[in-house]
Tab-separated table of C-alpha atoms and ligand atoms in Angstrom:
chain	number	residue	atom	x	y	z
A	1	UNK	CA	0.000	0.000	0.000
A	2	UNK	CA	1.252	3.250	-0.770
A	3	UNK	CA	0.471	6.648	0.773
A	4	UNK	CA	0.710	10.226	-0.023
A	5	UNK	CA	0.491	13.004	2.927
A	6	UNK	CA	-1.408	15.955	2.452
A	7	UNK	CA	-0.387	19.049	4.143
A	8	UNK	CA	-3.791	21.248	4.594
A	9	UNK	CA	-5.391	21.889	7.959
A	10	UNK	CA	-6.036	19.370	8.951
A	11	UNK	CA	-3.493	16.703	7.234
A	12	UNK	CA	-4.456	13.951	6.468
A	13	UNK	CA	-3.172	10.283	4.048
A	14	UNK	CA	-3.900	9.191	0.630
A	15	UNK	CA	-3.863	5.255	1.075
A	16	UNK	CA	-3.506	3.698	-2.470
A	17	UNK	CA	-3.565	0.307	-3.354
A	18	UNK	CA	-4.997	-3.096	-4.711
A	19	UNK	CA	-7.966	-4.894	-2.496
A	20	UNK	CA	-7.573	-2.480	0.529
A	21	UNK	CA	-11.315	-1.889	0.588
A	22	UNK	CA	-11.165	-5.041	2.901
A	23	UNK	CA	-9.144	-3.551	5.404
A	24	UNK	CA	-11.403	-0.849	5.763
A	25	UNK	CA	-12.449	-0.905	9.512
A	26	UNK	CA	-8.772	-1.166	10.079
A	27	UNK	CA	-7.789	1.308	8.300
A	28	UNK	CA	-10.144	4.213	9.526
A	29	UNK	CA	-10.355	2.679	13.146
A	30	UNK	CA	-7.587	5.485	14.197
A	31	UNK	CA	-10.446	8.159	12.874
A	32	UNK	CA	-13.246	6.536	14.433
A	33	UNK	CA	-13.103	6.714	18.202
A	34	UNK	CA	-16.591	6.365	18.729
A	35	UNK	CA	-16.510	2.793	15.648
A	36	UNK	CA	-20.111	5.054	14.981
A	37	UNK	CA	-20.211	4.839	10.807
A	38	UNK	CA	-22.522	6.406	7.984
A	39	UNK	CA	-21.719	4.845	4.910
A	40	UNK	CA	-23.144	6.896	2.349
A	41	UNK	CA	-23.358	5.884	-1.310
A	42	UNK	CA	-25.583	5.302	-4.385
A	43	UNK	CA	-27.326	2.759	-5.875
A	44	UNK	CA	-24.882	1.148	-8.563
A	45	UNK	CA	-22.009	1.257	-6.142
A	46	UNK	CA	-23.996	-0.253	-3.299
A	47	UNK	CA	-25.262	-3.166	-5.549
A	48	UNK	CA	-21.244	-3.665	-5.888
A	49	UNK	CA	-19.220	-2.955	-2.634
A	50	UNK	CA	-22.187	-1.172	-0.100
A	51	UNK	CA	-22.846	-4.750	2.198
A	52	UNK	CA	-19.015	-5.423	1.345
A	53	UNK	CA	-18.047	-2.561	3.446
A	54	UNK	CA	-21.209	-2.488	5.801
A	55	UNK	CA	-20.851	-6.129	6.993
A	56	UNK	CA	-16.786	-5.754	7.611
A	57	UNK	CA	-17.692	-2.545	9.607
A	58	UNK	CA	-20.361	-4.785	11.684
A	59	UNK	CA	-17.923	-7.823	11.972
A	60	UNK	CA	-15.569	-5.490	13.547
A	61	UNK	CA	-17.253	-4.492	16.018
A	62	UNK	CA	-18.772	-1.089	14.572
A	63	UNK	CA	-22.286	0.299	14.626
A	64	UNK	CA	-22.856	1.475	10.919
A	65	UNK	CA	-25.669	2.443	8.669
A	66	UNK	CA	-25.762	2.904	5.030
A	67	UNK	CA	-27.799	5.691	3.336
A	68	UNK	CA	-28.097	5.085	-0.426
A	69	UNK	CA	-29.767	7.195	-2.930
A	70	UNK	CA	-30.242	6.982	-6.812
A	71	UNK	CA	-26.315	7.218	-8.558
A	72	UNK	CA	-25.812	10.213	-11.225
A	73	UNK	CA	-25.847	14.134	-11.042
A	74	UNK	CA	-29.163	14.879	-10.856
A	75	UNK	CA	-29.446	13.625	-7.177
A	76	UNK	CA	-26.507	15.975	-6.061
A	77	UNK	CA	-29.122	18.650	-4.560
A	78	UNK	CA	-30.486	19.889	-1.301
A	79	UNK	CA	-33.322	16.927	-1.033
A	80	UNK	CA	-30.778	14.682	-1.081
A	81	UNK	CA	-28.187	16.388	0.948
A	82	UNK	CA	-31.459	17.096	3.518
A	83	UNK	CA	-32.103	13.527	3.388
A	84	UNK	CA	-28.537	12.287	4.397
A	85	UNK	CA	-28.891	14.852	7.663
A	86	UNK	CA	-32.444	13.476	8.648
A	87	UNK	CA	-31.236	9.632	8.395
A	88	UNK	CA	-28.233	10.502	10.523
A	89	UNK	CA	-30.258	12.219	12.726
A	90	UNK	CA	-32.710	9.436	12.936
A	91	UNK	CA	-29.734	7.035	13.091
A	92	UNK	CA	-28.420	8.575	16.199
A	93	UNK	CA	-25.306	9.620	14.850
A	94	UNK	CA	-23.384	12.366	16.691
A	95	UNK	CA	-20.722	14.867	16.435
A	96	UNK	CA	-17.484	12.872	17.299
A	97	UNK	CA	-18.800	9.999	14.567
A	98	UNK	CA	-17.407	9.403	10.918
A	99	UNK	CA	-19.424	10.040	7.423
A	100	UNK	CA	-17.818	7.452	4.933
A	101	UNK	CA	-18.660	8.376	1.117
A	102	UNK	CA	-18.786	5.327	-1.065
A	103	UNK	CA	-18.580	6.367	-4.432
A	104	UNK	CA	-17.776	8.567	-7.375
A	105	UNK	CA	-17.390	12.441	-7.206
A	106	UNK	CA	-21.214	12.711	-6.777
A	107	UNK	CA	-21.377	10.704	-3.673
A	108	UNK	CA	-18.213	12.463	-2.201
A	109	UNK	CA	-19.008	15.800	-2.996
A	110	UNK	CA	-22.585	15.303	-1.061
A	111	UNK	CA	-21.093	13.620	1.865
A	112	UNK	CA	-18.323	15.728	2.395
A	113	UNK	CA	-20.889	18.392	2.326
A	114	UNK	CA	-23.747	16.458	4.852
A	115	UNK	CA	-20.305	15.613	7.459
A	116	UNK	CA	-19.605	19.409	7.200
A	117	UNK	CA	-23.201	20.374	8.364
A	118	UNK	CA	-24.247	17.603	10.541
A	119	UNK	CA	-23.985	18.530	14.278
A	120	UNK	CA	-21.673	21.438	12.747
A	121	UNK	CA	-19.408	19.221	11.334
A	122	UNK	CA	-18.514	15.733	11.799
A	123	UNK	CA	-15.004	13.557	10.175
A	124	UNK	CA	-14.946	12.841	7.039
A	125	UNK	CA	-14.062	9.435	4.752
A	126	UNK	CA	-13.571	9.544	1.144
A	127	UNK	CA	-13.569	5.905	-0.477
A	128	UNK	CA	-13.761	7.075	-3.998
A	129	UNK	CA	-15.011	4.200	-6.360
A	130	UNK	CA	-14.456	5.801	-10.025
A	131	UNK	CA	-11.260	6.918	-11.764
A	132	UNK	CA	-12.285	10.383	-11.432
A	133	UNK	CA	-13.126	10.771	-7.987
A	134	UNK	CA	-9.635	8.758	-7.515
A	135	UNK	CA	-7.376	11.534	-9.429
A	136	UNK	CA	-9.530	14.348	-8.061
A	137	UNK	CA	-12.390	14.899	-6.405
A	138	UNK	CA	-11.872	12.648	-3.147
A	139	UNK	CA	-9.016	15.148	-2.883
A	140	UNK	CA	-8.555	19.002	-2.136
A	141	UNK	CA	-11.609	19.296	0.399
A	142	UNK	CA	-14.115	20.860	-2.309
A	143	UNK	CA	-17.790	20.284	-1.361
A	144	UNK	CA	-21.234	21.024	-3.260
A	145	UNK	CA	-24.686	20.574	-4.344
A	146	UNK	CA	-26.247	21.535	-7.312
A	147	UNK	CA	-28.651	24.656	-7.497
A	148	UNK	CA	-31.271	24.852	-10.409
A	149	UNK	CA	-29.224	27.428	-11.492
A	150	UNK	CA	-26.034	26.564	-11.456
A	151	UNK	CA	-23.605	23.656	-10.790
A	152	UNK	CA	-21.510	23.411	-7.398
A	153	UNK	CA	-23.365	26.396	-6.993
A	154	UNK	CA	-23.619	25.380	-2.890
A	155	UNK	CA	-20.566	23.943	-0.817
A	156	UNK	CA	-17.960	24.679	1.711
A	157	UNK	CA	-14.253	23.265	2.427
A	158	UNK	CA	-14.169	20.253	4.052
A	159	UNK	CA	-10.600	17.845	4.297
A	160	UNK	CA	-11.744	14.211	4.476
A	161	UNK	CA	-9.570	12.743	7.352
A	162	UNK	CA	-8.721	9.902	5.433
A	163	UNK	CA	-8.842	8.872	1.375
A	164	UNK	CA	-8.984	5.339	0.955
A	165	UNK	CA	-8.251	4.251	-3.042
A	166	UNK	CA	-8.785	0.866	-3.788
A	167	UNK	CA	-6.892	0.562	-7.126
A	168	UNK	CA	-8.379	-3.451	-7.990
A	169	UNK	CA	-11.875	-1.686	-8.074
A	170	UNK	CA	-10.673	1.335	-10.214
A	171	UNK	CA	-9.699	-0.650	-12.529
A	172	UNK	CA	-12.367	-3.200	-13.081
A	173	UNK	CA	-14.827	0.171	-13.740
A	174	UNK	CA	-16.688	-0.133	-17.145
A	175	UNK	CA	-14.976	1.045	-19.813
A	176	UNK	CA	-17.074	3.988	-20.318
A	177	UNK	CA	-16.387	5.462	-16.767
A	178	UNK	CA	-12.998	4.762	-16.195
A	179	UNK	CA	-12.941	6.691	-19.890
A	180	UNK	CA	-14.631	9.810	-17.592
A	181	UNK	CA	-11.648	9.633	-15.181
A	182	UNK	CA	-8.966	9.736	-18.016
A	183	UNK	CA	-10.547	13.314	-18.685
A	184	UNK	CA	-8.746	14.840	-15.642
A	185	UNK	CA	-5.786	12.441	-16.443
A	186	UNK	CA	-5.236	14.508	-19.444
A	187	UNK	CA	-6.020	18.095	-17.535
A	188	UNK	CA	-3.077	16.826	-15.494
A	189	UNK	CA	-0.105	16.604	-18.014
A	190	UNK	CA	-1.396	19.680	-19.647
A	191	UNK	CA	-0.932	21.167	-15.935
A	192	UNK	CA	2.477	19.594	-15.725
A	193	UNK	CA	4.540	17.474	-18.218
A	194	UNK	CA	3.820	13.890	-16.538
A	195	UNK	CA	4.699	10.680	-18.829
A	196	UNK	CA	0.716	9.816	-18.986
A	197	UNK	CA	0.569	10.729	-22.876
A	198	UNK	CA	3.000	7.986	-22.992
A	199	UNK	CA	1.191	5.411	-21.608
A	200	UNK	CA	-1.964	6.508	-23.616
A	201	UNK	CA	-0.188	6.241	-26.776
A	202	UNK	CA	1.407	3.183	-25.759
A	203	UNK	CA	-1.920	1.623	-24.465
A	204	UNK	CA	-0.510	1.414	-21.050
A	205	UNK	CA	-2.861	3.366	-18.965
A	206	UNK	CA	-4.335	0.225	-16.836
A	207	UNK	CA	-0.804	-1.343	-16.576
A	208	UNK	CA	-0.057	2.340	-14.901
A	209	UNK	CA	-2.901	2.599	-12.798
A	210	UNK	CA	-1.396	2.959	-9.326
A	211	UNK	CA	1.606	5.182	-10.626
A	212	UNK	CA	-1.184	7.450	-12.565
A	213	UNK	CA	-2.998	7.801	-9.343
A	214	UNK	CA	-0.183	8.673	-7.906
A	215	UNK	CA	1.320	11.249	-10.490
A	216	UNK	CA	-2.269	12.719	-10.566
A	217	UNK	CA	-3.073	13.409	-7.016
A	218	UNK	CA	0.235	14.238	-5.870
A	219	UNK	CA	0.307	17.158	-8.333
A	220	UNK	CA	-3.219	17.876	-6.900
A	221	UNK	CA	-1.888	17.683	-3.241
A	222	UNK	CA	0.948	20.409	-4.326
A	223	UNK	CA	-1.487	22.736	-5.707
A	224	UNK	CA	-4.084	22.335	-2.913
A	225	UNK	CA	-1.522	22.685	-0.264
A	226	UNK	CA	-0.093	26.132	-1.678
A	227	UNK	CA	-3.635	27.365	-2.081
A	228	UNK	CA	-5.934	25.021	0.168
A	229	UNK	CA	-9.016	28.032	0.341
A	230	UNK	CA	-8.319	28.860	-3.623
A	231	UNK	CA	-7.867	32.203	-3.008
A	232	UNK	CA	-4.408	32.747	-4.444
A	233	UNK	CA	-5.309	32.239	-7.850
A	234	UNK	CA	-3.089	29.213	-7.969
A	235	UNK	CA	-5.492	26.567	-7.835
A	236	UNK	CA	-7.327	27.731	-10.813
A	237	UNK	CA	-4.853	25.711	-12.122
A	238	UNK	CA	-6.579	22.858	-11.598
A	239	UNK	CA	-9.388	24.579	-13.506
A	240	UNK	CA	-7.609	24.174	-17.320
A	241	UNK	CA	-10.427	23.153	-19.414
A	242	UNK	CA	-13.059	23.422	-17.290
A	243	UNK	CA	-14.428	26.891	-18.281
A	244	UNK	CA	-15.782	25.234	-21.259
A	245	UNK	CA	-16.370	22.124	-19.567
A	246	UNK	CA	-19.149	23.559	-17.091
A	247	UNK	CA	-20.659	25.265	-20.146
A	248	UNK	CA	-21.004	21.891	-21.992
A	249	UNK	CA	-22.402	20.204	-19.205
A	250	UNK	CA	-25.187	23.005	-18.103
A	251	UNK	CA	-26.611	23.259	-22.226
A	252	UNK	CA	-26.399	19.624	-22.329
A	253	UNK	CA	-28.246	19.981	-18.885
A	254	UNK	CA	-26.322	17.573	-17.110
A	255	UNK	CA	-26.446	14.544	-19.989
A	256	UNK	CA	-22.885	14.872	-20.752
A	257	UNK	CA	-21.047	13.775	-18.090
A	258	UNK	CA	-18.119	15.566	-16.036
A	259	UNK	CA	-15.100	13.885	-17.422
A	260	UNK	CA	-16.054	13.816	-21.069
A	261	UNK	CA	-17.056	17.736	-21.231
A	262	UNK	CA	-13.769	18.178	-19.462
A	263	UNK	CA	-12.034	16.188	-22.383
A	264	UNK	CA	-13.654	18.453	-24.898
A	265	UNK	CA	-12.836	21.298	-22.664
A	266	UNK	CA	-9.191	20.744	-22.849
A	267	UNK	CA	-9.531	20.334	-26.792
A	268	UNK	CA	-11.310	23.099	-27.385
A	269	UNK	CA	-9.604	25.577	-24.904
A	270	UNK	CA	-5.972	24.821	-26.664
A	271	UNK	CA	-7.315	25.430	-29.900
A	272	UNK	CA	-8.565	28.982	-28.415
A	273	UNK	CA	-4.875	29.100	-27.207
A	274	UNK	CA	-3.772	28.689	-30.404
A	275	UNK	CA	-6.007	30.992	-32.032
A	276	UNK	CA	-4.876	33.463	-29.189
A	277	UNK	CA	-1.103	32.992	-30.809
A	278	UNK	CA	0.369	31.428	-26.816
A	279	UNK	CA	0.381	27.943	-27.734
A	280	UNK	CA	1.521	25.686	-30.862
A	281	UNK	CA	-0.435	23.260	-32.449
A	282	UNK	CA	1.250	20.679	-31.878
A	283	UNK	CA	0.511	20.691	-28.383
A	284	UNK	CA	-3.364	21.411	-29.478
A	285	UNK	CA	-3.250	18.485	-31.644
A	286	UNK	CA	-1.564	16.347	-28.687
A	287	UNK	CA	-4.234	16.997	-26.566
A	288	UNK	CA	-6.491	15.829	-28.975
A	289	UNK	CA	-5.031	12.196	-30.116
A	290	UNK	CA	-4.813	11.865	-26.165
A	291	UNK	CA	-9.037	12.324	-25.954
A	292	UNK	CA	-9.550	10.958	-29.557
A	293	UNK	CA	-7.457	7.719	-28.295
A	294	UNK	CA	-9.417	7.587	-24.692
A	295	UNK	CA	-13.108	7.665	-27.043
A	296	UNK	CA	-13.947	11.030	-25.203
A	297	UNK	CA	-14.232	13.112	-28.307
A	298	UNK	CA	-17.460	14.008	-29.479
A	299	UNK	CA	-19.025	16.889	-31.679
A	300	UNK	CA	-19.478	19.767	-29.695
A	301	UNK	CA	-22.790	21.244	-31.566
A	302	UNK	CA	-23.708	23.985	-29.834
A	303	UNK	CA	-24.159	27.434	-31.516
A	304	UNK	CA	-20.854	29.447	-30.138
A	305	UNK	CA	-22.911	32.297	-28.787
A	306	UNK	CA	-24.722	30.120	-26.963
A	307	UNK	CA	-21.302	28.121	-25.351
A	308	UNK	CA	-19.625	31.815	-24.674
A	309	UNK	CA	-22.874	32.460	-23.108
A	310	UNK	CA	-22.647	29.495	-20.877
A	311	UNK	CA	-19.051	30.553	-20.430
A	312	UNK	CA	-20.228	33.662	-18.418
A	313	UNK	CA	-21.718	32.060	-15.694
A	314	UNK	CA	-18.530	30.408	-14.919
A	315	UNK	CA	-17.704	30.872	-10.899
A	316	UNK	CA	-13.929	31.687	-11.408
A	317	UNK	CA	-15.096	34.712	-13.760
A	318	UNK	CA	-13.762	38.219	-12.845
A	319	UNK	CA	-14.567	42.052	-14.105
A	320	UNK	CA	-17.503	40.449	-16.258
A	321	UNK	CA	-14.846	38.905	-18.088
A	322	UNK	CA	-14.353	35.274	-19.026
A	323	UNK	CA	-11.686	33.649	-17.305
A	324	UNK	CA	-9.460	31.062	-18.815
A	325	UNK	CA	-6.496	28.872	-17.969
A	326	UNK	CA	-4.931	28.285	-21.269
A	327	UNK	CA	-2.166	25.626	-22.552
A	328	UNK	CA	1.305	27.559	-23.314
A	329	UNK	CA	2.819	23.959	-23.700
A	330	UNK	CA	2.550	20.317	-21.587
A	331	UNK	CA	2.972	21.530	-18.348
A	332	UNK	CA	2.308	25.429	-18.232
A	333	UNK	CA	-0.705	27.097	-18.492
A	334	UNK	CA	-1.775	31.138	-18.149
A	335	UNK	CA	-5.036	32.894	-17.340
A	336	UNK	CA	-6.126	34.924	-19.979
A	337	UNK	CA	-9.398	37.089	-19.385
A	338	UNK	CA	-11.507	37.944	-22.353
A	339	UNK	CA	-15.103	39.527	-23.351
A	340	UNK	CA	-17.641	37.649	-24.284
A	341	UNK	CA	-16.914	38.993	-28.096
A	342	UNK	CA	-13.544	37.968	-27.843
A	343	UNK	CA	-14.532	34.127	-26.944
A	344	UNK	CA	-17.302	34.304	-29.731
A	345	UNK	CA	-14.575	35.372	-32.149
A	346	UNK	CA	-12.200	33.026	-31.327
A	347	UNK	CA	-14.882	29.848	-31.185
B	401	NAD	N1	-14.897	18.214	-5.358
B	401	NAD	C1	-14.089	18.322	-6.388
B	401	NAD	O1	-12.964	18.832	-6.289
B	401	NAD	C2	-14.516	17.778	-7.731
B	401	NAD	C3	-13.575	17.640	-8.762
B	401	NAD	C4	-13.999	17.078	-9.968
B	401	NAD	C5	-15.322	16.645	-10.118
B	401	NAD	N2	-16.196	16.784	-9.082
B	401	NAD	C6	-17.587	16.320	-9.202
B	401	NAD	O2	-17.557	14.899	-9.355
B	401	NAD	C7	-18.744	14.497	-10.043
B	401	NAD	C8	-18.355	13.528	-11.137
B	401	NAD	O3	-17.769	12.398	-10.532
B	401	NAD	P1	-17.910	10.950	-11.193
B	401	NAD	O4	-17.524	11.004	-12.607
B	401	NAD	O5	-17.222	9.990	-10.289
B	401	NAD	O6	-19.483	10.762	-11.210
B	401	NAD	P2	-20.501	9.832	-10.403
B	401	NAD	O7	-20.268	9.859	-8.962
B	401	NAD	O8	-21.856	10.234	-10.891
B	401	NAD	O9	-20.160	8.386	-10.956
B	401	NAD	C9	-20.408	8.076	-12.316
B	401	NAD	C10	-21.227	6.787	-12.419
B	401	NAD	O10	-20.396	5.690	-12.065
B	401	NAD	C11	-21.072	4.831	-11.154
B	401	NAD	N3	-20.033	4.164	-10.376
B	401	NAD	C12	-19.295	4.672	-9.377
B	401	NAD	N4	-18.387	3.776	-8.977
B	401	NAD	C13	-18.548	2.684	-9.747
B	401	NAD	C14	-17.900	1.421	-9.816
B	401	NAD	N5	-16.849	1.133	-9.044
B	401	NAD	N6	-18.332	0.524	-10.733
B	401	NAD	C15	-19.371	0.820	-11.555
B	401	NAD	N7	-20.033	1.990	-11.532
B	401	NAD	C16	-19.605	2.920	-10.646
B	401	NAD	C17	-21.968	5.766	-10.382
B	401	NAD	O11	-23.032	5.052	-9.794
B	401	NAD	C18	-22.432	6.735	-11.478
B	401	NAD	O12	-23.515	6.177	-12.172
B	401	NAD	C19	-19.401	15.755	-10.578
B	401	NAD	O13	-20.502	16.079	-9.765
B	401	NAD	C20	-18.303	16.806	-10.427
B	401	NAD	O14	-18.834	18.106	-10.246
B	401	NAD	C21	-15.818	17.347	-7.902
C-alpha cells in the first residue's frame, strides 16, 4: 500500500492500493473513536461494494448504517443532501462519529458536504469508487450541491480525514467510466509534463494505474496545499479546461457527463490558445489524439454564442470577463481574461 500526505489543515493520508477496501475498519479505526459509521453511497455502487463494506464494519465491532440514494448528477441537490442529515439524525449519529462516502465524485461531494453540516461538522471518509473521484475529487476538500441554477453552486471546504483508493476496483470500472476519469488524467499533463501521454499512446494506462494515481493526485496535493481556500489564484490551475467544460455540461443539462465535457474542454480551450497565438499546435493536436485515443471526443454542436454564453456564468469569472487557464505547452498554463466577443470570435 502506498500513501501520499497531504499538508492542509487538517493533514491527512492518501492510502492507495490493490484490495484495501477489505481492510477498511482497520484502516479508519484510528479516525473513528466512537466505531459510529454512515456509509453513504448510491445505488450502482452499493449493488457492488455497499454490504461489502457495511458487513466488515459490523464484523468489527462497529455500529454502521448505510444511506443510499439513486447514482448520477441529478441527485446531487439539497433533497438529497437534507435527506442524508435526517437519516443521521434518525440514526443517532453524533458529532465525534465518521461520514464514509462510497462512491464517485457525486457521492463524495454530497457527503463531504452532509459531514460538514451535521452537528456542525462531523469527520470525514472519502472511499472514492471511479477513476475520477480517484485523481480528483476525493481530494482538495471541495464540497457542493447543485442549485437549479447553477452547478456546485452550494458547498464549503471540508478535508476528508482519510482517502482510501482501492486501485483493484478502479480498474475493473466499465470502460465507459474509467474513460470519464482519463478526462482529468489529461487536464493533469497539460498542468504539468507527466509521462501519462506515454502510456496513452502506448496503451498502457491500466498497466499504470497505481503510478497514474499517484502522479495525478500528488500534483493535486501540491497545488491544494499552496492554495488550500483557492484564493491565491493558484489553484485555478486545476481549472484548465473546465471553463468550457461547465458550459457543456449546463446546455447539455447535465447529460454529458463531467469527465467527457472536461475532455472536450481541454480540446477546445488549446485550440482557443492557439487561435490566441500562446500555444503551438502541436501541443493542441496532442491533446487531442490523447481524448480521440481515450473515445472522449465528441461533436461539440452547440451554436458558439450560446457556449460563450454558458461561459459567463462560470464561478472563477472576474470584471464580467471570461476567465481562462490556457495551454502555453505540456505543463504550463496562463489565465487569460476575455469579453464575451472575444470568446465568440475566437470559437
Ligand atoms: N470536489 C471536487 O474537487 C470535484 C472535482 C472534480 C469533479 N467533481 C464532481 O464529481 C462528479 C463527477 O464524478 P464521477 O464522474 O465519479 O461521477 P458519479 O459519482 O456520478 O459516478 C459516475 C457513475 O459511475 C457509477 N459508479 C461509481 N463507482 C462505480 C464502480 N466502481 N463501478 C461501476 N459503476 C460505478 C456511479 O453510480 C455513477 O452512475 C461531478 O458532480 C463533479 O462536479 C468534484
Amino acid at each position: 500500500m502506498k500513501s501520499i500526505s497531504v499538508n492542509t489543515k487538517p493533514k491527512y493520508d492518501i492510502l492507495i492500493g490493490g484490495g484495501i477496501i477489505c481492510d477498511i475498519p482497520k484502516l479508519i479505526a484510528p479516525f473513528c473513536n466512537t466505531k459510529r459509521v454512515l456509509i453513504v453511497t448510491d445505488d450502482i455502487v452499493n449493488s457492488l461494494y455497499g454490504e461489502t463494506v457495511l458487513n466488515s464494519l459490523i464484523s468489527s465491532g462497529f455500529y454502521a448504517k448505510k444511506f443510499v440514494f439513486e447514482n448520477g448528477e441529478k441527485s446531487k441537490n439539497i433533497n438529497t443532501l437534507s435527506d442524508i442529515l435526517e437519516f443521521a439524525l434518525e440514526n443517532d449519529f453524533h458529532r465525534n462519529d465518521v461520514f464514509l462516502g462510497l462512491g464517485g465524485g457525486v457521492v463524495g461531494d454530497i457527503t463531504g458536504l452532509a459531514a460538514a453540516l451535521f452537528m456542525r461538522g462531523v469527520n470525514v471518509i472519502q472511499v472514492p469508487t471511479t477513476l475520477l473521484s480517484a485523481v480528483d475529487s476525493s481530494v482538495g476538500g471541495k464540497t457542493a450541491i447543485d442549485l437549479k441554477r447553477g452547478k456546485n453552486s452550494a458547498g464549503v471546504f471540508k478535508q476528508p480525514c482519510l482517502v482510501v483508493i482501492d486501485t483493484d476496483i478502479i480498474a475493473n470500472l466499465p470502460d465507459n467510466i474509467f474513460g470519464e476519469g482519463m478526462g482529468e488524467v489529461i487536464k493533469y499533463n497539460v498542468i504539468k509534463n507527466l509521462p501519462i501521454f506515454d502510456y496513452i499512446n502506448s496503451n498502457s494506462v491500466k498497466e499504470n494505474l497505481e503510478n497514474i494515481i499517484i502522479d495525478c493526485l500528488t500534483l493535486k496535493k501540491e497545488i491544494v496545499e499552496k492554495d488550500e481556500f483557492d484564493t491565491l489564484g493558484i489553484r485555478n490551475l486545476l481549472n484548465v479546461g473546465h471553463t468550457i467544460a461547465h458550459a457543456i455540461e449546463q446546455l447539455s443539462n447535465y447529460t454529458i457527463p463531467h469527465g467527457k465535457a472536461v475532455a472536450m474542454g481541454l480540446v477546445i480551450e488549446s485550440k482557443l490558445a492557439v487561435k490566441y497565438g500562446i500555444c503551438q499546435n502541436d501541443t493542441a493536436l496532442k491533446i487531442e489524439d490523447a481524448v480521440k485515443r481515450q473515445g472522449l471526443y465528441f461533436d461539440v454542436d452547440f451554436d458558439k454564442k450560446e457556449l460563450a454564453t454558458a461561459c459567463l456564468k462560470d464561478k472563477k469569472n472576474k470584471d464580467s470577463k471570461i476567465l481562462f487557464l490556457l495551454p502555453q505547452n505540456l505543463g504550463s498554463c496562463i489565465e487569460v481574461k476575455l469579453t464575451l466577443e472575444e470568446l465568440i470570435n475566437l470559437l
